[in-house]
Coordinates of C-alpha atoms and ligand atoms in Angstrom, one line a residue:
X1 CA -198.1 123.6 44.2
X2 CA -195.1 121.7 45.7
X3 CA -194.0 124.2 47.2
X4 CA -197.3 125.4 48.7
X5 CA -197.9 121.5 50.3
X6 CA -194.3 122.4 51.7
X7 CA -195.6 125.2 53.8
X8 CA -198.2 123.6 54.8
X9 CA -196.2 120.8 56.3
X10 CA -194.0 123.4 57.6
X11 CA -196.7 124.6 59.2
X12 CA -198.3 121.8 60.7
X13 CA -195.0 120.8 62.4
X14 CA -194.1 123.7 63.8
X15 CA -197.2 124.3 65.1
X16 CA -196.8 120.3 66.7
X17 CA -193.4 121.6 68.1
X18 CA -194.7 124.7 69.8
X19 CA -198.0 122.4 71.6
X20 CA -195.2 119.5 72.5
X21 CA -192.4 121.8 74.0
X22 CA -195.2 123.2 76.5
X23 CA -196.5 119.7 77.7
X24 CA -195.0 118.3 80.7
X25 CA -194.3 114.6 80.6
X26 CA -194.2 111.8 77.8
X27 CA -197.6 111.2 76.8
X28 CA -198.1 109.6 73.8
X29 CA -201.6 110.1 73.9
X30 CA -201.6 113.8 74.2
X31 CA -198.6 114.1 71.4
X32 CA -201.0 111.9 68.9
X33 CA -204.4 114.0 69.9
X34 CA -201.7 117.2 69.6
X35 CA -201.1 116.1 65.6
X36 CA -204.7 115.1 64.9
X37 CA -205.5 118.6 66.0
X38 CA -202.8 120.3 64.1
X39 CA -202.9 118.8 61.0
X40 CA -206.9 118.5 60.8
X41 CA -207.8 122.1 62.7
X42 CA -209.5 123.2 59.5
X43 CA -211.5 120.3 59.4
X44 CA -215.2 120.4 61.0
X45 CA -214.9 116.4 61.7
X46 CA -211.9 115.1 63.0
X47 CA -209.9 111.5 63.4
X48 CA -211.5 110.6 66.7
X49 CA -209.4 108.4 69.3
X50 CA -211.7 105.9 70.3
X51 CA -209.8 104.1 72.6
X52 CA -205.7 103.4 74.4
X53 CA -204.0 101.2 75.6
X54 CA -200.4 101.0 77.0
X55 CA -198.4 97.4 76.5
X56 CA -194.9 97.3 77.4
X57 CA -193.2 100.2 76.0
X58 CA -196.3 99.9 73.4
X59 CA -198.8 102.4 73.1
X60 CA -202.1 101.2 71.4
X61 CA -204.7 103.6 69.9
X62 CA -208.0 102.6 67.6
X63 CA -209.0 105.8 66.0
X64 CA -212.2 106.3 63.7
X65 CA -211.6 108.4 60.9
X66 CA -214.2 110.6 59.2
X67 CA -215.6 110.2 55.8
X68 CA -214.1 112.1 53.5
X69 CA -210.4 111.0 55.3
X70 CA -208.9 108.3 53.3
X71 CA -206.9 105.1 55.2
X72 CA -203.8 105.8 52.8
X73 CA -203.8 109.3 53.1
X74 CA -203.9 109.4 57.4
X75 CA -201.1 106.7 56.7
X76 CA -199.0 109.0 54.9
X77 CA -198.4 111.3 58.2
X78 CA -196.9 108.4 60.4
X79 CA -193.7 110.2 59.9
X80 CA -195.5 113.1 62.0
X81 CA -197.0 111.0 64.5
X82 CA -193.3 109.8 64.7
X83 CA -191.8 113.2 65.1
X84 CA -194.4 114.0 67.7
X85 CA -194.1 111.0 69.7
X86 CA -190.8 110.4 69.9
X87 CA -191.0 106.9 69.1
X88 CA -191.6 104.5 66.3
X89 CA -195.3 104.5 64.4
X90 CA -196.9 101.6 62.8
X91 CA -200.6 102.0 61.2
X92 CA -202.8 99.6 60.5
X93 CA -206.5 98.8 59.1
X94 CA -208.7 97.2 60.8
X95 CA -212.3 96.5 59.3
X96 CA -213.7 100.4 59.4
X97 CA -210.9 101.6 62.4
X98 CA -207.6 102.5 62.4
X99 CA -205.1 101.1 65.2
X100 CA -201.9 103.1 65.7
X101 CA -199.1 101.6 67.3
X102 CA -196.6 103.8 69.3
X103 CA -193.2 102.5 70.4
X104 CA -192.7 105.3 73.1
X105 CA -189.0 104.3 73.2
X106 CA -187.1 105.3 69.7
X107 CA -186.0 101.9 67.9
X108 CA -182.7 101.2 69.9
X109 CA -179.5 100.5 68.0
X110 CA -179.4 97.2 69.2
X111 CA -181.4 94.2 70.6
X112 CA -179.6 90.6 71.1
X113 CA -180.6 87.9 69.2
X114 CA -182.0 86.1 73.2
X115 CA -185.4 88.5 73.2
X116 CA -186.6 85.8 70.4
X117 CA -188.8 83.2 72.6
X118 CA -189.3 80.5 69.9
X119 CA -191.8 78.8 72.0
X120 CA -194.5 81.9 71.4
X121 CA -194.3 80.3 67.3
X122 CA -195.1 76.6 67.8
X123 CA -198.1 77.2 65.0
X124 CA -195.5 78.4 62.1
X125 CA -193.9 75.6 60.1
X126 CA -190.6 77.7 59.7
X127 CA -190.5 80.7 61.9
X128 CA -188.3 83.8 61.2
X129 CA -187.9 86.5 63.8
X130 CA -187.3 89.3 61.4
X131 CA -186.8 92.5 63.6
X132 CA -188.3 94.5 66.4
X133 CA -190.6 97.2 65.4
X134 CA -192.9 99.7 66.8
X135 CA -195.4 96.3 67.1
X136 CA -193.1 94.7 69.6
X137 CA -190.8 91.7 68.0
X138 CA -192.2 90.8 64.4
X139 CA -192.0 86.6 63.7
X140 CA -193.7 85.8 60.4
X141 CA -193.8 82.0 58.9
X142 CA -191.4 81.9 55.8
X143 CA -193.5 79.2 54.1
X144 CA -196.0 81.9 53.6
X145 CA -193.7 84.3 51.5
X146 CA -193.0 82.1 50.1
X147 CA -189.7 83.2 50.0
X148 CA -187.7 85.9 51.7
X149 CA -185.9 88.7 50.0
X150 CA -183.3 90.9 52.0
X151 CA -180.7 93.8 50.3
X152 CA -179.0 96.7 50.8
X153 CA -175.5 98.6 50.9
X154 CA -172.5 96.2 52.5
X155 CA -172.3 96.6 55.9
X156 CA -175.4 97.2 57.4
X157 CA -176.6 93.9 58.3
X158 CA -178.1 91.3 55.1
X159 CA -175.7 88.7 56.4
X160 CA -176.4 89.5 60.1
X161 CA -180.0 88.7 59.3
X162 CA -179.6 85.9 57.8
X163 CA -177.3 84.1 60.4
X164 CA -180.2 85.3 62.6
X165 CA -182.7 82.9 59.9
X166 CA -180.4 80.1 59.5
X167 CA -179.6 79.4 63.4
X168 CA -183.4 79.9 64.3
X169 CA -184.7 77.1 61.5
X170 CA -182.0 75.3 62.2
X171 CA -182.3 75.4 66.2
X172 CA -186.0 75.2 66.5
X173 CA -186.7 73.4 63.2
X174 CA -184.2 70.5 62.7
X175 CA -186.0 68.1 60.9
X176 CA -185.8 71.3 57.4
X177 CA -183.2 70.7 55.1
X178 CA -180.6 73.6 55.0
X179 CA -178.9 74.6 52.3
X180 CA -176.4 77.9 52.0
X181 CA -174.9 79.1 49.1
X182 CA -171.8 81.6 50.6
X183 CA -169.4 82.8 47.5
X184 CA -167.7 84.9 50.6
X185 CA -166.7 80.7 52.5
X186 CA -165.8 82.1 55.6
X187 CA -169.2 83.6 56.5
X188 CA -170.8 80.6 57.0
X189 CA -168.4 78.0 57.2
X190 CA -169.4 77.7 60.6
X191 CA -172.9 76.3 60.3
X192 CA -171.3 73.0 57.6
X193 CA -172.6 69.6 60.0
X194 CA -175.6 71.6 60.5
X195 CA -176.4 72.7 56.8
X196 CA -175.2 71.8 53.4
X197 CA -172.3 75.0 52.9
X198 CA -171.9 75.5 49.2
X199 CA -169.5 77.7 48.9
X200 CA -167.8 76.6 45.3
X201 CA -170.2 78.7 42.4
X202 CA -169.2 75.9 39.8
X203 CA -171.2 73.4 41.9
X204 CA -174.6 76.0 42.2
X205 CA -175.6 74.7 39.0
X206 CA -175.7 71.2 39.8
X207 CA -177.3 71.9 43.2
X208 CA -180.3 73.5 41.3
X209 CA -180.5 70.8 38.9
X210 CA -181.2 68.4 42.2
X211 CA -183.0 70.6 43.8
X212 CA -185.3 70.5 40.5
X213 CA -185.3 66.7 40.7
X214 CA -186.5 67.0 44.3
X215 CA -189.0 69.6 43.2
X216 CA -190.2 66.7 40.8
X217 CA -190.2 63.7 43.1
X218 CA -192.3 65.6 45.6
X219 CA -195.0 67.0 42.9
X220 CA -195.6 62.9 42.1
X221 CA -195.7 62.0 45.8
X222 CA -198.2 64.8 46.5
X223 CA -200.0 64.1 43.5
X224 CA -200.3 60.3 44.6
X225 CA -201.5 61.6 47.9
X226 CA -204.1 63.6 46.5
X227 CA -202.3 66.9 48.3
X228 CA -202.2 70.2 46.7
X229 CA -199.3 71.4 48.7
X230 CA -196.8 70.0 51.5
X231 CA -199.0 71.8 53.8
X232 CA -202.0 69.5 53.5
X233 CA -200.0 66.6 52.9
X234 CA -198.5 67.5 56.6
X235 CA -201.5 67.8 58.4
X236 CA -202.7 64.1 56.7
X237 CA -199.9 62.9 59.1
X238 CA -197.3 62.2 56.6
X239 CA -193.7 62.9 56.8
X240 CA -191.7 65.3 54.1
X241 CA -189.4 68.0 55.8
X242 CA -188.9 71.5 54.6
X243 CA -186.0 72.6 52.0
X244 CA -184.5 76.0 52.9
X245 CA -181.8 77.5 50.3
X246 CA -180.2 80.4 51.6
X247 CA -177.9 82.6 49.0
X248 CA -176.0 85.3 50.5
X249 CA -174.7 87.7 47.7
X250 CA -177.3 86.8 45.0
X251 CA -175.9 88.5 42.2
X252 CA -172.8 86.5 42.4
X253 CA -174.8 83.6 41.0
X254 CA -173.3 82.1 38.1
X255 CA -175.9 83.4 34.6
X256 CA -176.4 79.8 33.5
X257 CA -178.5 78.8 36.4
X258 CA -181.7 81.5 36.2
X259 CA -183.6 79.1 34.5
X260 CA -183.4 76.5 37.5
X261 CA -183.6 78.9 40.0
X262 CA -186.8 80.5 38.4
X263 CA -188.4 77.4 38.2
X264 CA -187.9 76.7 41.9
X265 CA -189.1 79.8 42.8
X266 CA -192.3 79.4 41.0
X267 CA -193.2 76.1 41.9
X268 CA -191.1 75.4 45.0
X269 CA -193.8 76.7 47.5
X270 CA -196.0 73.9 47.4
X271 CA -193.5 71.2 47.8
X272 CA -191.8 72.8 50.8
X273 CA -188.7 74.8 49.0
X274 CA -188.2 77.8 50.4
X275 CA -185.3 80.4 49.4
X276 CA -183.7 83.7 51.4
X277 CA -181.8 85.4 48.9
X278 CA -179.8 88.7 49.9
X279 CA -177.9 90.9 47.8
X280 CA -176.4 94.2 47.2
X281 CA -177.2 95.1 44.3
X282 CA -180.2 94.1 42.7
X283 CA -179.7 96.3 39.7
X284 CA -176.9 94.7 38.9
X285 CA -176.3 93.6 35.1
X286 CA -176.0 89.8 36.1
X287 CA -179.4 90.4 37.8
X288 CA -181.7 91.2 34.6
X289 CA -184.4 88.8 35.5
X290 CA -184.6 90.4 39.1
X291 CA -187.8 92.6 38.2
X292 CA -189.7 89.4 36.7
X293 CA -188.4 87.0 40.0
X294 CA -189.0 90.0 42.6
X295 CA -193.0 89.1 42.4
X296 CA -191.9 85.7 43.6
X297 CA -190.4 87.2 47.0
X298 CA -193.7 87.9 49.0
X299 CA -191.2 88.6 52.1
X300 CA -189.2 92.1 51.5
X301 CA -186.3 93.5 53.8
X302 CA -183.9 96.5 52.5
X303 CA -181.1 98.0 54.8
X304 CA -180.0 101.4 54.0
X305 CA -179.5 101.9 50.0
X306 CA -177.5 104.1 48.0
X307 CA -180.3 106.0 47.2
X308 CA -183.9 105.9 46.1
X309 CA -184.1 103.8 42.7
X310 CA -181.9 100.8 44.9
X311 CA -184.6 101.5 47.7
X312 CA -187.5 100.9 44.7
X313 CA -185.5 97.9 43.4
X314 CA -186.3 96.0 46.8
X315 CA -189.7 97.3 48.5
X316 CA -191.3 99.5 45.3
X317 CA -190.8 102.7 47.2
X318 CA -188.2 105.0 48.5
X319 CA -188.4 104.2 52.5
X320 CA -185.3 102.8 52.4
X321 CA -183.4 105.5 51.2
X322 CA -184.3 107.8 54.2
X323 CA -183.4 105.3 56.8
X324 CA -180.7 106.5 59.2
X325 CA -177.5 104.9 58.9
X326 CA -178.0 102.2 61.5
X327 CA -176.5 99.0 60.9
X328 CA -179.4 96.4 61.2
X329 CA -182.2 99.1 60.7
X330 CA -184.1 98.6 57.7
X331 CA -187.6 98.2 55.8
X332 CA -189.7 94.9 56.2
X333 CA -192.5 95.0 53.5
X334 CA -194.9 92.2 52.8
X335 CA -198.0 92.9 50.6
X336 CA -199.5 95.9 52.3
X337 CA -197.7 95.6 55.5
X338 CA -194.5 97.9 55.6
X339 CA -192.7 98.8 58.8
X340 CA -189.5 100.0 60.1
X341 CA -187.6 97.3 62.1
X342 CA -184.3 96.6 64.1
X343 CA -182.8 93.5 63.3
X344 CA -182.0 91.3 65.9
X345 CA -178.0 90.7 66.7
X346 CA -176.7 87.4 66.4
X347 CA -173.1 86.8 66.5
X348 CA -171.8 83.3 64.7
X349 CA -170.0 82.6 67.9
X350 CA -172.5 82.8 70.5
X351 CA -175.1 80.9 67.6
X352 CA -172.8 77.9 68.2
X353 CA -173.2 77.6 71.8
X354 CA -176.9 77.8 72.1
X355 CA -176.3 74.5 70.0
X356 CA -174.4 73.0 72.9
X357 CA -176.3 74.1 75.2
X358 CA -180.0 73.1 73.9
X359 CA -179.0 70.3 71.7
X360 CA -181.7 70.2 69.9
X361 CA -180.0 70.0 66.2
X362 CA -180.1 66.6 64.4
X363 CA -177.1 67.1 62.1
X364 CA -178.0 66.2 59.2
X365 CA -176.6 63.0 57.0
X366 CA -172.4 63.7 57.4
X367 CA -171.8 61.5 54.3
X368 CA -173.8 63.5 51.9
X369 CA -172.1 67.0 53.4
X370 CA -168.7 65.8 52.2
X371 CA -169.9 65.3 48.8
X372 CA -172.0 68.4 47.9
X373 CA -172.2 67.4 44.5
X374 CA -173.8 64.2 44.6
X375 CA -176.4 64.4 47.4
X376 CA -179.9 64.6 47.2
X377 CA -181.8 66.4 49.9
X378 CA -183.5 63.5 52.3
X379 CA -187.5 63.3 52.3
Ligands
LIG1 N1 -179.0 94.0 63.9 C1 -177.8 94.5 64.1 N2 -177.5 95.1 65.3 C2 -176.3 95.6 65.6 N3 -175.2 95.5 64.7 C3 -175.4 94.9 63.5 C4 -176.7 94.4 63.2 N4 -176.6 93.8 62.0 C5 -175.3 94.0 61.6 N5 -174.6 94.7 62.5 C6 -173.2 95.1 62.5 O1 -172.8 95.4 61.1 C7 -171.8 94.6 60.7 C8 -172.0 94.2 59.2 O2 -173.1 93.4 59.1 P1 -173.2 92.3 57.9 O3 -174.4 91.5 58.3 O4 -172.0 91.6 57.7 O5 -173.6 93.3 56.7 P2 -173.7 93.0 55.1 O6 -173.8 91.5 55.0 O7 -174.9 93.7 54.7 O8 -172.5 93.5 54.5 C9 -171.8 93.4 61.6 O9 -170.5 92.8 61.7 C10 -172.3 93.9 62.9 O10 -171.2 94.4 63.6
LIG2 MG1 -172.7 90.1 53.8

């Protein structure tokens, strides 16, 4: 059986190959009308292209697809739509129609950290510019994750990605509370003045104990204000900023402290607590509750893995595992929405000076930076 739906695949490409290699040009169009035809030239009713569009280096197609063709199973073939096009595929449901976006350039290896605008986000409490994408630049709102998950093998761009997080909260959004947890110290190191740097793993355990006090003192100030979450209590005019806790190499968290963290995850969302967590190995031993706390990180990114059980661990499926080895290209998943992306590049050095230059970061209180251990996060 396996083998048969291999020749059929076989089939259908090379029959995509021989109709591409005699067209003249790039046309996306053609190429996408060229694998509807192939793959569906048994089929008395086909996908129909209804209508296109061309934005940018973005192609845009709505196409209707007969009954009897399923949404998930026309999804399935991007990877041939991919191969036909030459570019980047992203496919999406919309009400009865299907829109098909077409990146006619391939994914580059690289696109600077400067194509973020953060001026196009001025509705999102705490915007994250998480990659571009066959979509065009993907920004998403971290307080609707509620919070952010990022992994993969060394080297290919977790810590990249979240410098890229930090500096943009921290640039655009100076009134949140930062917090980073960085067992490596020199990563961040950079960014103390600006955020509270933990870099000492004896004092995580204390910070999540305050953090859980904060948690506690913000429930009773919503409660008093009759708010079910920091987002209403916002838009009633009162002040309380966001909390972000950044933790580069999760699993280097100390065992004692899952019960904290866990409870912040759960319940931080509606107080304003938001956490990025990145590791590199989420199956590792020190990690046990990772399948129960995965559920609470809505927001999914994985960078090329080992193989296809790490690539599970992070986004439920193997994607990740077949990504080419790219530093920066990787997975983004949220709910139903999966896509492959190109991180933008940010180095720490050139973060620094678009502080100098726009000046728009309050730093925050320089007392309670010196002493990590006693300070309580300011409302
Ligand atoms: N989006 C990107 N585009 C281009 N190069 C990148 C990107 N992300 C990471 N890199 C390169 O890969 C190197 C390793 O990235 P890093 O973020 O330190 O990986 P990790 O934290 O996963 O070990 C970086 O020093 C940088 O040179
Ligand atoms: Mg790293």
């Amino acid at each position: 059986m396996a083998r048969q739906q291999q020749n059929v695949i076989e089939e259908v490409r090379d029959s995509i190959k021989s109709l591409w290699l005699h067209r003249k040009g790039n046309d996306a169009h053609a190429a996408v009308q060229d694998v509807i035809d192939a793959l569906y030239s048994k089929d008395e009713l086909k996908p129909l292209i209804m209508n296109k569009s061309k934005e940018g280096d973005v192609w845009k197609f709505t196409i209707h697809l007969p009954p009897g063709t399923g949404f998930a199973e026309f999804k399935k073939k991007s990877n041939l739509f991919s191969d036909a096009t030459g570019g980047s595929v992203h496919i999406e449901k919309r009400g009865k129609a299907v829109t098909m976006e077409v990146m006619a350039e391939e994914l580059k290896k690289n696109y600077p950290y400067s194509l973020y605008d953060p001026t196009k986000y001025d509705d999102m409490y705490l915007p994250l510019p998480i990659g571009m994408s066959a979509k065009g630049l993907i920004v998403r709102d971290l307080t609707e994750y509620p919070h952010f998950f990022t992994g993969g093998e060394t080297n290919f761009g977790k810590s990249n990605e979240l410098h890229v997080f930090a500096n943009s909260i921290l640039l655009y959004r100076p009134e949140t509370f930062m917090i980073i947890v960085d067992p490596k110290s020199t990563e961040f190191a950079y960014l103390e003045g600006r955020a509270l740097v933990v870099d000492e793993m004896g004092d995580v355990g204390e910070l999540l104990e305050k953090l859980n006090e904060e948690l506690d003192k913000r429930k009773k100030i919503l409660k008093a204000a009759n708010c079910v979450k920091i987002q209403k209590y916002l838009k009633k005019r009162y002040e309380m900023g966001f909390i972000v806790l950044i933790v580069d190499e999760w699993a280097d968290l100390p065992e004692d402290v899952q019960n904290d963290l866990w409870r912040l995850l759960r319940m931080g969302r509606f107080v304003g607590i938001h956490v990025i967590a990145a590791t590199q190995r989420p199956s590792s031993k020190t990690f046990e509750k990772f399948g129960d706390m995965k559920a609470m990180f809505y927001g999914r990114l994985s960078f090329v893995v080992a193989d296809a059980i790490n690539s599970r661990m992070i986004i439920d499926c193997d994607d990740a595992a077949n990504l080419p080895a790219i530093k920066g290209r990787a997975i983004y998943k949220c709910g139903l929405e999966m896509m492959e992306v190109q991180t933008l590049f940010l180095d720490p050095e050139e973060a620094i000076k678009l502080y100098d230059k726009s000046n728009t970061c309050k730093v925050v209180n320089p007392i309670a930076i010196k002493q990590p251990r006693k300070m309580l996060p300011p409302r």
